[in-house]
Structures are given as structure tokens and as C-alpha cells.
PDB file of C-alpha atoms in Angstrom:
ATOM      1  CA  MET A   1      95.237  92.152 100.492  1.00  0.00           C
ATOM      2  CA  THR A   2      91.732  93.096  99.439  1.00  0.00           C
ATOM      3  CA  GLY A   3      90.492  95.880  97.230  1.00  0.00           C
ATOM      4  CA  LEU A   4      92.429  97.308  94.311  1.00  0.00           C
ATOM      5  CA  SER A   5      96.035  96.761  93.318  1.00  0.00           C
ATOM      6  CA  PHE A   6      98.469  99.606  92.696  1.00  0.00           C
ATOM      7  CA  ASN A   7      98.337  99.161  88.923  1.00  0.00           C
ATOM      8  CA  ALA A   8      94.545  99.723  88.972  1.00  0.00           C
ATOM      9  CA  MET A   9      94.915 103.206  90.477  1.00  0.00           C
ATOM     10  CA  ARG A  10      94.379 106.145  88.084  1.00  0.00           C
ATOM     11  CA  VAL A  11      95.391 109.811  88.093  1.00  0.00           C
ATOM     12  CA  GLY A  12      92.547 112.101  89.170  1.00  0.00           C
ATOM     13  CA  TRP A  13      90.588 109.321  90.900  1.00  0.00           C
ATOM     14  CA  LYS A  14      89.885 109.274  94.645  1.00  0.00           C
ATOM     15  CA  TYR A  15      90.587 106.347  96.964  1.00  0.00           C
ATOM     16  CA  ARG A  16      90.394 105.250 100.583  1.00  0.00           C
ATOM     17  CA  LEU A  17      93.528 103.463 101.755  1.00  0.00           C
ATOM     18  CA  ILE A  18      93.709 101.610 105.062  1.00  0.00           C
ATOM     19  CA  ASN A  19      97.041 100.447 106.480  1.00  0.00           C
ATOM     20  CA  ASN A  20      97.967  99.513 110.051  1.00  0.00           C
ATOM     21  CA  GLY A  21      94.810 101.138 111.443  1.00  0.00           C
ATOM     22  CA  ASP A  22      95.354 104.446 109.630  1.00  0.00           C
ATOM     23  CA  ILE A  23      92.712 105.560 107.126  1.00  0.00           C
ATOM     24  CA  TYR A  24      93.618 107.875 104.255  1.00  0.00           C
ATOM     25  CA  GLU A  25      91.246 109.433 101.738  1.00  0.00           C
ATOM     26  CA  LEU A  26      93.303 110.648  98.844  1.00  0.00           C
ATOM     27  CA  GLU A  27      93.465 111.652  95.211  1.00  0.00           C
ATOM     28  CA  ILE A  28      96.158 110.481  92.803  1.00  0.00           C
ATOM     29  CA  ILE A  29      98.064 113.525  91.480  1.00  0.00           C
ATOM     30  CA  LYS A  30     100.643 111.849  89.232  1.00  0.00           C
ATOM     31  CA  PRO A  31     102.472 108.554  88.777  1.00  0.00           C
ATOM     32  CA  LEU A  32     106.098 108.434  89.855  1.00  0.00           C
ATOM     33  CA  GLU A  33     108.077 105.215  89.541  1.00  0.00           C
ATOM     34  CA  ARG A  34     106.613 101.704  89.566  1.00  0.00           C
ATOM     35  CA  ASP A  35     103.959 101.264  92.298  1.00  0.00           C
ATOM     36  CA  ASN A  36     104.423 104.813  93.569  1.00  0.00           C
ATOM     37  CA  PHE A  37     102.224 107.872  93.119  1.00  0.00           C
ATOM     38  CA  ARG A  38     102.104 111.485  94.255  1.00  0.00           C
ATOM     39  CA  LEU A  39      98.976 111.807  96.425  1.00  0.00           C
ATOM     40  CA  LYS A  40      96.859 114.626  97.809  1.00  0.00           C
ATOM     41  CA  ASP A  41      95.090 114.053 101.131  1.00  0.00           C
ATOM     42  CA  LEU A  42      91.421 115.023 100.711  1.00  0.00           C
ATOM     43  CA  PHE A  43      91.149 116.385 104.255  1.00  0.00           C
ATOM     44  CA  SER A  44      94.408 118.248 104.879  1.00  0.00           C
ATOM     45  CA  LEU A  45      95.236 118.876 101.175  1.00  0.00           C
ATOM     46  CA  GLU A  46      98.817 117.842 102.016  1.00  0.00           C
ATOM     47  CA  GLU A  47     100.762 116.096  99.239  1.00  0.00           C
ATOM     48  CA  TYR A  48     102.946 113.038  99.788  1.00  0.00           C
ATOM     49  CA  ASP A  49     104.101 109.845  98.067  1.00  0.00           C
ATOM     50  CA  LEU A  50     102.419 106.461  98.367  1.00  0.00           C
ATOM     51  CA  LYS A  51     105.774 104.969  99.404  1.00  0.00           C
ATOM     52  CA  ASP A  52     105.617 107.131 102.561  1.00  0.00           C
ATOM     53  CA  ILE A  53     102.390 105.405 103.637  1.00  0.00           C
ATOM     54  CA  ILE A  54     103.703 101.883 103.114  1.00  0.00           C
ATOM     55  CA  ALA A  55     107.316 102.555 104.139  1.00  0.00           C
ATOM     56  CA  PHE A  56     106.965 100.371 107.244  1.00  0.00           C
ATOM     57  CA  GLY A  57     105.105  97.584 105.462  1.00  0.00           C
ATOM     58  CA  LYS A  58     101.558  96.601 104.680  1.00  0.00           C
ATOM     59  CA  GLY A  59      99.448  95.634 107.674  1.00  0.00           C
ATOM     60  CA  LYS A  60      96.907  92.816 107.857  1.00  0.00           C
ATOM     61  CA  ASP A  61      94.201  95.433 107.276  1.00  0.00           C
ATOM     62  CA  PHE A  62      95.814  96.869 104.094  1.00  0.00           C
ATOM     63  CA  GLU A  63      93.101  97.801 101.603  1.00  0.00           C
ATOM     64  CA  ILE A  64      92.557 100.235  98.732  1.00  0.00           C
ATOM     65  CA  ARG A  65      89.023 101.109  97.629  1.00  0.00           C
ATOM     66  CA  GLU A  66      87.741 103.649  95.112  1.00  0.00           C
ATOM     67  CA  LEU A  67      85.612 106.455  96.570  1.00  0.00           C
ATOM     68  CA  ASP A  68      82.301 107.272  94.918  1.00  0.00           C
TER      69      ASP A  68
END
């Protein structure tokens, strides 16, 4: 895994997350339980949980980077 870890993610900050070929640009809305956050997609404005993205595992390309 490259990039940031889950515990480095902060509410109100924007990130790009890559997993299994899917690319998400998102904002952290609020922390939930350990290693889970409520997210807002920056393109569709849909809200979902981080656990939904990684529910089927972390791919070889898994990466979290902060957006400028």
C-alpha cells in the first residue's frame, strides 16, 4: 500500500482513492468507527462509507493521496 493510511485522513480534507482500477475523488464528511468514514463523492455528490469501497478487499493498486 502506498500513499496515506486511514488514520492520517481528516474531516473536511479531499482525497483521491484508487482500488481495483476504480478511482474515487472524495471528501471526508465524518468519522464513523475505526478505519471507517462517511464520504462525499466530489463528482456525483453521493455520500457513502469507506467500508463500501473496500468491502471486497484492497487491490494491488490500492492508494490514498491528498488532493491539492
